[in-house]
Amino acid sequence: MSKPIAVITGASRGIGRAVALRLAAEFEIAAVARSRDQLDELRREIEHAGGVCRPLVADVTDPRSVEGVLSGLDAQVLVNNAGVGSIKPFMELTRDEWRQMVDVNFNAMFDVTRAVLPPMIARKSGHIVVIGSISGRSAFVGGSCYAATKSAVNAFSESLMLELRDSGIKVSVVNPGSVTTSFGSGWSAKSWALSAEAVADAVAQVIATPPNVLIHRMEIRTLTVPKK
Ligand SMILES: NC(=O)c1ccc[n+]([C@@H]2O[C@H](COP(=O)([O-])OP(=O)(O)OC[C@H]3O[C@@H](n4cnc5c(N)ncnc54)[C@H](OP(=O)(O)O)[C@@H]3O)[C@@H](O)[C@H]2O)c1
């Protein structure tokens, strides 16, 4: 029997890649990102372990690109993970950097989520997981736009959860602290930060709840941050 499909955006590296590998035992992975070579490498790794992975090359900020790869896909799970960050003082941020963060981190939720929702609504089941950030609740210097986008995705996720819960569709937001990935510019991963695999485990736990149980918001941090 074929496995249910999990769509993961930003699956070419970092947290998205770790989520794809973590979910591949239970789901057929539909891996979305712009980097074809990295998606092909992910597909090989998943297939080597006995799983199925479809690399879907798309720019989540381009509605036609999203529609082209996601329309008609009957997904059980969507992990809205793709994200970018230009972490710098507000007066040094360029308009392009601002727009890119808003487009990838927030506006892309519109097209990606709407592309996968119709079959979930028809089936009365599905799970949308959004990767936010603790910065959505706890601002920091250099995060004027980034933290604002993550605050927006938390509000989006809660509103959508309230709207869809009676249709049998779960919406969750996972808010990690620092993670050791190649994320962003002006952001340096700390040696003590969470691994991408730890975040992937959290996503898997959120998805694995019984049918009538929803973990809507999860914050995941490293336990001990060294004192400066
Ligand atoms: N790292 C942290 O400390 C941290 C902490 C909290 C939350 N987060 C959040 O976690 C998520 C993943 O971040 P990460 O740390 O794994 O970063 P990463 O290693 O830089 O990965 C970012 C992913 O997003 C994809 N992406 C970026 N722009 C895209 C676009 N226009 N279209 C399609 N895909 C796009 C990239 O793929 P391509 O470049 O191949 O398109 C890549 O797969 C983000 O939402 C981030 O805000 C990160």
CSV table of C-alpha atoms and ligand atoms in Angstrom, one decimal:
chain,number,residue,atom,x,y,z
A,1,MET,CA,0.0,0.0,0.0
A,2,SER,CA,1.3,3.5,-0.8
A,3,LYS,CA,2.2,5.8,2.1
A,4,PRO,CA,0.5,9.1,2.7
A,5,ILE,CA,2.3,12.1,1.2
A,6,ALA,CA,4.1,14.7,3.3
A,7,VAL,CA,5.0,18.0,1.5
A,8,ILE,CA,8.0,19.7,3.0
A,9,THR,CA,9.1,23.1,1.8
A,10,GLY,CA,12.8,24.1,2.2
A,11,ALA,CA,13.7,20.4,2.1
A,12,SER,CA,17.1,20.9,0.3
A,13,ARG,CA,19.0,21.5,3.5
A,14,GLY,CA,18.9,22.4,7.2
A,15,ILE,CA,15.7,21.7,9.2
A,16,GLY,CA,13.6,20.9,6.1
A,17,ARG,CA,16.0,18.2,5.0
A,18,ALA,CA,16.1,16.7,8.5
A,19,VAL,CA,12.3,16.7,8.7
A,20,ALA,CA,12.2,14.9,5.3
A,21,LEU,CA,14.6,12.2,6.5
A,22,ARG,CA,12.8,11.8,9.8
A,23,LEU,CA,9.3,11.4,8.2
A,24,ALA,CA,10.4,9.2,5.3
A,25,ALA,CA,9.7,6.0,7.1
A,26,GLU,CA,6.0,6.8,7.4
A,27,PHE,CA,5.4,9.2,4.5
A,28,GLU,CA,6.1,9.5,0.8
A,29,ILE,CA,8.1,12.8,0.8
A,30,ALA,CA,7.3,15.6,-1.6
A,31,ALA,CA,10.4,17.8,-1.2
A,32,VAL,CA,10.1,21.4,-2.3
A,33,ALA,CA,13.0,23.8,-2.8
A,34,ARG,CA,14.9,25.7,-5.6
A,35,SER,CA,18.1,23.6,-5.4
A,36,ARG,CA,17.7,20.6,-7.7
A,37,ASP,CA,21.0,19.0,-6.9
A,38,GLN,CA,20.4,19.0,-3.2
A,39,LEU,CA,16.9,17.7,-3.6
A,40,ASP,CA,18.2,14.9,-5.8
A,41,GLU,CA,20.8,14.0,-3.2
A,42,LEU,CA,17.9,13.9,-0.6
A,43,ARG,CA,15.9,11.6,-2.9
A,44,ARG,CA,18.9,9.2,-3.2
A,45,GLU,CA,19.4,9.1,0.6
A,46,ILE,CA,15.7,8.4,1.2
A,47,GLU,CA,15.5,5.8,-1.5
A,48,HIS,CA,18.6,4.1,-0.2
A,49,ALA,CA,16.8,3.7,3.1
A,50,GLY,CA,13.8,2.2,1.4
A,51,GLY,CA,11.6,5.3,1.2
A,52,VAL,CA,10.0,7.4,-1.6
A,53,CYS,CA,10.9,11.0,-2.3
A,54,ARG,CA,9.7,13.3,-5.1
A,55,PRO,CA,12.0,16.3,-5.6
A,56,LEU,CA,9.8,19.3,-6.6
A,57,VAL,CA,11.9,22.2,-7.8
A,58,ALA,CA,10.0,25.4,-7.0
A,59,ASP,CA,10.4,28.9,-5.7
A,60,VAL,CA,7.7,29.3,-3.0
A,61,THR,CA,7.5,33.0,-3.7
A,62,ASP,CA,6.3,32.3,-7.2
A,63,PRO,CA,2.6,31.4,-7.3
A,64,ARG,CA,2.9,29.7,-10.7
A,65,SER,CA,5.9,27.7,-9.6
A,66,VAL,CA,4.0,26.5,-6.5
A,67,GLU,CA,0.9,25.7,-8.4
A,68,GLY,CA,3.0,23.8,-11.0
A,69,VAL,CA,4.4,21.4,-8.5
A,70,LEU,CA,1.7,21.1,-5.8
A,71,SER,CA,-1.7,21.3,-7.6
A,72,GLY,CA,-3.4,17.9,-7.6
A,73,LEU,CA,-1.1,16.5,-4.9
A,74,ASP,CA,-3.1,14.7,-2.3
A,75,ALA,CA,-1.0,15.4,0.8
A,76,GLN,CA,-1.8,14.3,4.3
A,77,VAL,CA,0.9,16.6,5.9
A,78,LEU,CA,2.4,19.9,4.9
A,79,VAL,CA,5.4,21.3,6.7
A,80,ASN,CA,5.7,25.0,5.8
A,81,ASN,CA,9.4,25.3,6.6
A,82,ALA,CA,11.2,27.4,3.8
A,83,GLY,CA,12.6,30.5,5.4
A,84,VAL,CA,15.3,33.2,5.0
A,85,GLY,CA,16.8,35.7,7.4
A,86,SER,CA,18.8,38.8,6.9
A,87,ILE,CA,19.7,39.6,10.5
A,88,LYS,CA,21.0,43.1,10.8
A,89,PRO,CA,20.1,46.6,12.2
A,90,PHE,CA,16.9,48.0,10.6
A,91,MET,CA,18.8,50.9,9.0
A,92,GLU,CA,21.1,48.5,7.2
A,93,LEU,CA,18.3,46.3,5.8
A,94,THR,CA,17.7,46.8,2.1
A,95,ARG,CA,14.2,46.9,0.7
A,96,ASP,CA,15.0,43.7,-1.2
A,97,GLU,CA,16.0,41.9,1.9
A,98,TRP,CA,12.9,43.0,3.7
A,99,ARG,CA,10.7,41.9,0.8
A,100,GLN,CA,12.4,38.6,0.5
A,101,MET,CA,11.9,37.7,4.2
A,102,VAL,CA,8.2,38.7,4.0
A,103,ASP,CA,7.7,36.8,0.7
A,104,VAL,CA,9.4,33.6,1.7
A,105,ASN,CA,8.6,33.5,5.4
A,106,PHE,CA,5.0,34.8,5.3
A,107,ASN,CA,3.5,35.4,1.9
A,108,ALA,CA,4.4,32.0,0.6
A,109,MET,CA,2.1,30.5,3.2
A,110,PHE,CA,-0.8,31.7,1.1
A,111,ASP,CA,0.0,29.8,-2.1
A,112,VAL,CA,1.6,26.7,-0.6
A,113,THR,CA,-1.1,26.2,2.1
A,114,ARG,CA,-4.0,26.8,-0.4
A,115,ALA,CA,-2.5,24.4,-2.9
A,116,VAL,CA,-2.5,21.5,-0.4
A,117,LEU,CA,-5.7,22.3,1.5
A,118,PRO,CA,-8.6,21.3,-0.9
A,119,PRO,CA,-8.0,17.5,-0.7
A,120,MET,CA,-7.5,17.8,3.1
A,121,ILE,CA,-10.9,19.6,3.4
A,122,ALA,CA,-12.6,17.0,1.2
A,123,ARG,CA,-11.1,14.1,3.2
A,124,LYS,CA,-11.6,15.9,6.5
A,125,SER,CA,-8.1,15.1,7.6
A,126,GLY,CA,-4.6,16.5,7.3
A,127,HIS,CA,-2.0,18.3,9.3
A,128,ILE,CA,-0.3,21.6,8.5
A,129,VAL,CA,2.9,22.3,10.5
A,130,VAL,CA,4.5,25.7,10.3
A,131,ILE,CA,8.1,26.2,11.3
A,132,GLY,CA,8.1,29.5,13.2
A,133,SER,CA,10.8,30.7,15.6
A,134,ILE,CA,11.1,31.7,19.2
A,135,SER,CA,11.8,35.2,17.8
A,136,GLY,CA,8.0,35.4,16.9
A,137,ARG,CA,7.4,35.8,20.6
A,138,SER,CA,10.7,37.1,21.8
A,139,ALA,CA,12.2,39.9,19.7
A,140,PHE,CA,15.9,40.5,19.3
A,141,VAL,CA,18.3,43.1,18.0
A,142,GLY,CA,18.7,42.6,14.2
A,143,GLY,CA,15.4,40.9,13.9
A,144,SER,CA,13.1,43.8,13.1
A,145,CYS,CA,11.8,42.1,9.9
A,146,TYR,CA,12.6,38.5,10.6
A,147,ALA,CA,11.0,38.4,14.0
A,148,ALA,CA,8.0,40.2,12.6
A,149,THR,CA,7.5,37.5,9.9
A,150,LYS,CA,7.7,34.8,12.6
A,151,SER,CA,5.2,36.7,14.7
A,152,ALA,CA,2.9,36.8,11.7
A,153,VAL,CA,3.2,33.1,11.0
A,154,ASN,CA,2.3,32.3,14.6
A,155,ALA,CA,-0.9,34.5,14.3
A,156,PHE,CA,-1.6,32.9,10.9
A,157,SER,CA,-1.2,29.4,12.3
A,158,GLU,CA,-3.5,30.0,15.3
A,159,SER,CA,-6.2,31.6,13.1
A,160,LEU,CA,-6.0,28.8,10.7
A,161,MET,CA,-6.2,26.2,13.5
A,162,LEU,CA,-9.4,27.8,14.8
A,163,GLU,CA,-10.8,27.8,11.3
A,164,LEU,CA,-9.9,24.3,10.3
A,165,ARG,CA,-10.2,22.2,13.5
A,166,ASP,CA,-13.8,21.4,13.0
A,167,SER,CA,-13.0,20.1,9.5
A,168,GLY,CA,-10.7,17.5,11.0
A,169,ILE,CA,-7.5,19.3,10.0
A,170,LYS,CA,-4.8,20.0,12.5
A,171,VAL,CA,-2.6,23.1,12.4
A,172,SER,CA,0.6,23.3,14.5
A,173,VAL,CA,3.4,25.8,14.8
A,174,VAL,CA,6.9,24.6,16.0
A,175,ASN,CA,9.0,27.5,17.3
A,176,PRO,CA,12.7,26.5,17.6
A,177,GLY,CA,15.4,28.5,19.3
A,178,SER,CA,18.9,28.6,17.6
A,179,VAL,CA,19.5,25.6,15.3
A,180,THR,CA,22.9,24.7,13.8
A,181,THR,CA,22.1,25.2,10.1
A,182,SER,CA,23.5,27.4,7.4
A,183,PHE,CA,20.5,29.7,7.9
A,184,GLY,CA,20.5,33.4,7.0
A,185,SER,CA,23.0,36.2,6.7
A,186,GLY,CA,24.3,38.0,9.7
A,187,TRP,CA,23.3,34.9,11.8
A,188,SER,CA,26.0,32.5,13.0
A,189,ALA,CA,25.0,29.1,14.3
A,190,LYS,CA,26.1,28.6,17.9
A,191,SER,CA,27.9,25.4,18.8
A,192,TRP,CA,25.5,24.9,21.6
A,193,ALA,CA,22.4,25.3,19.4
A,194,LEU,CA,19.8,22.6,18.7
A,195,SER,CA,20.5,20.2,15.9
A,196,ALA,CA,18.2,20.1,12.9
A,197,GLU,CA,17.4,16.5,13.8
A,198,ALA,CA,16.1,17.6,17.2
A,199,VAL,CA,13.7,20.0,15.5
A,200,ALA,CA,12.7,17.2,13.1
A,201,ASP,CA,12.0,14.9,16.1
A,202,ALA,CA,9.7,17.6,17.5
A,203,VAL,CA,7.8,17.9,14.2
A,204,ALA,CA,7.4,14.1,14.1
A,205,GLN,CA,6.0,14.1,17.7
A,206,VAL,CA,3.5,16.9,16.8
A,207,ILE,CA,2.3,14.9,13.8
A,208,ALA,CA,2.1,11.6,15.8
A,209,THR,CA,-0.6,12.7,18.2
A,210,PRO,CA,-3.8,10.6,18.4
A,211,PRO,CA,-6.7,11.7,16.0
A,212,ASN,CA,-8.5,13.8,18.6
A,213,VAL,CA,-5.4,15.4,20.1
A,214,LEU,CA,-3.7,18.6,18.8
A,215,ILE,CA,-0.4,20.1,19.8
A,216,HIS,CA,-1.0,23.5,18.4
A,217,ARG,CA,2.2,25.4,19.5
A,218,MET,CA,5.5,23.9,20.5
A,219,GLU,CA,8.6,25.8,21.6
A,220,ILE,CA,11.8,23.9,21.4
A,221,ARG,CA,15.1,25.2,22.9
A,222,THR,CA,18.5,23.9,23.8
A,223,LEU,CA,18.6,23.1,27.5
A,224,THR,CA,21.8,25.0,28.5
A,225,VAL,CA,23.1,28.2,26.9
A,226,PRO,CA,26.6,28.9,28.0
A,227,LYS,CA,27.0,32.2,30.1
A,228,LYS,CA,28.9,34.9,28.2
B,1,LIG,N1,18.5,28.0,12.0
B,1,LIG,C1,17.9,28.6,13.0
B,1,LIG,O1,18.5,29.0,14.0
B,1,LIG,C2,16.3,28.7,13.0
B,1,LIG,C3,15.7,29.0,14.3
B,1,LIG,C4,14.3,29.1,14.3
B,1,LIG,C5,13.6,28.9,13.2
B,1,LIG,N2,14.2,28.7,12.0
B,1,LIG,C6,13.4,28.5,10.8
B,1,LIG,O2,13.5,27.2,10.3
B,1,LIG,C7,13.3,27.2,8.9
B,1,LIG,C8,14.4,26.5,8.1
B,1,LIG,O3,15.6,27.2,8.4
B,1,LIG,P1,17.0,26.5,8.3
B,1,LIG,O4,17.7,26.9,9.6
B,1,LIG,O5,16.9,25.1,8.0
B,1,LIG,O6,17.7,27.3,7.1
B,1,LIG,P2,18.5,26.9,5.8
B,1,LIG,O7,19.4,25.8,6.2
B,1,LIG,O8,19.0,28.1,5.2
B,1,LIG,O9,17.4,26.3,4.8
B,1,LIG,C9,16.4,27.1,4.3
B,1,LIG,C10,15.6,26.3,3.3
B,1,LIG,O10,14.6,27.2,2.7
B,1,LIG,C11,14.6,27.0,1.3
B,1,LIG,N3,14.2,28.3,0.7
B,1,LIG,C12,14.6,29.5,0.9
B,1,LIG,N4,14.1,30.4,0.0
B,1,LIG,C13,13.2,29.6,-0.8
B,1,LIG,C14,12.4,29.9,-1.9
B,1,LIG,N5,12.2,31.1,-2.4
B,1,LIG,N6,11.7,28.9,-2.4
B,1,LIG,C15,11.8,27.6,-2.0
B,1,LIG,N7,12.6,27.3,-0.9
B,1,LIG,C16,13.3,28.3,-0.4
B,1,LIG,C17,16.0,26.7,1.0
B,1,LIG,O11,16.1,26.0,-0.2
B,1,LIG,P3,16.7,26.5,-1.6
B,1,LIG,O12,17.7,27.6,-1.3
B,1,LIG,O13,17.2,25.3,-2.2
B,1,LIG,O14,15.5,27.0,-2.3
B,1,LIG,C18,16.4,25.8,2.2
B,1,LIG,O15,16.0,24.5,1.9
B,1,LIG,C19,13.1,28.7,8.5
B,1,LIG,O16,11.7,29.0,8.4
B,1,LIG,C20,13.7,29.4,9.6
B,1,LIG,O17,13.2,30.7,9.8
B,1,LIG,C21,15.6,28.5,11.9
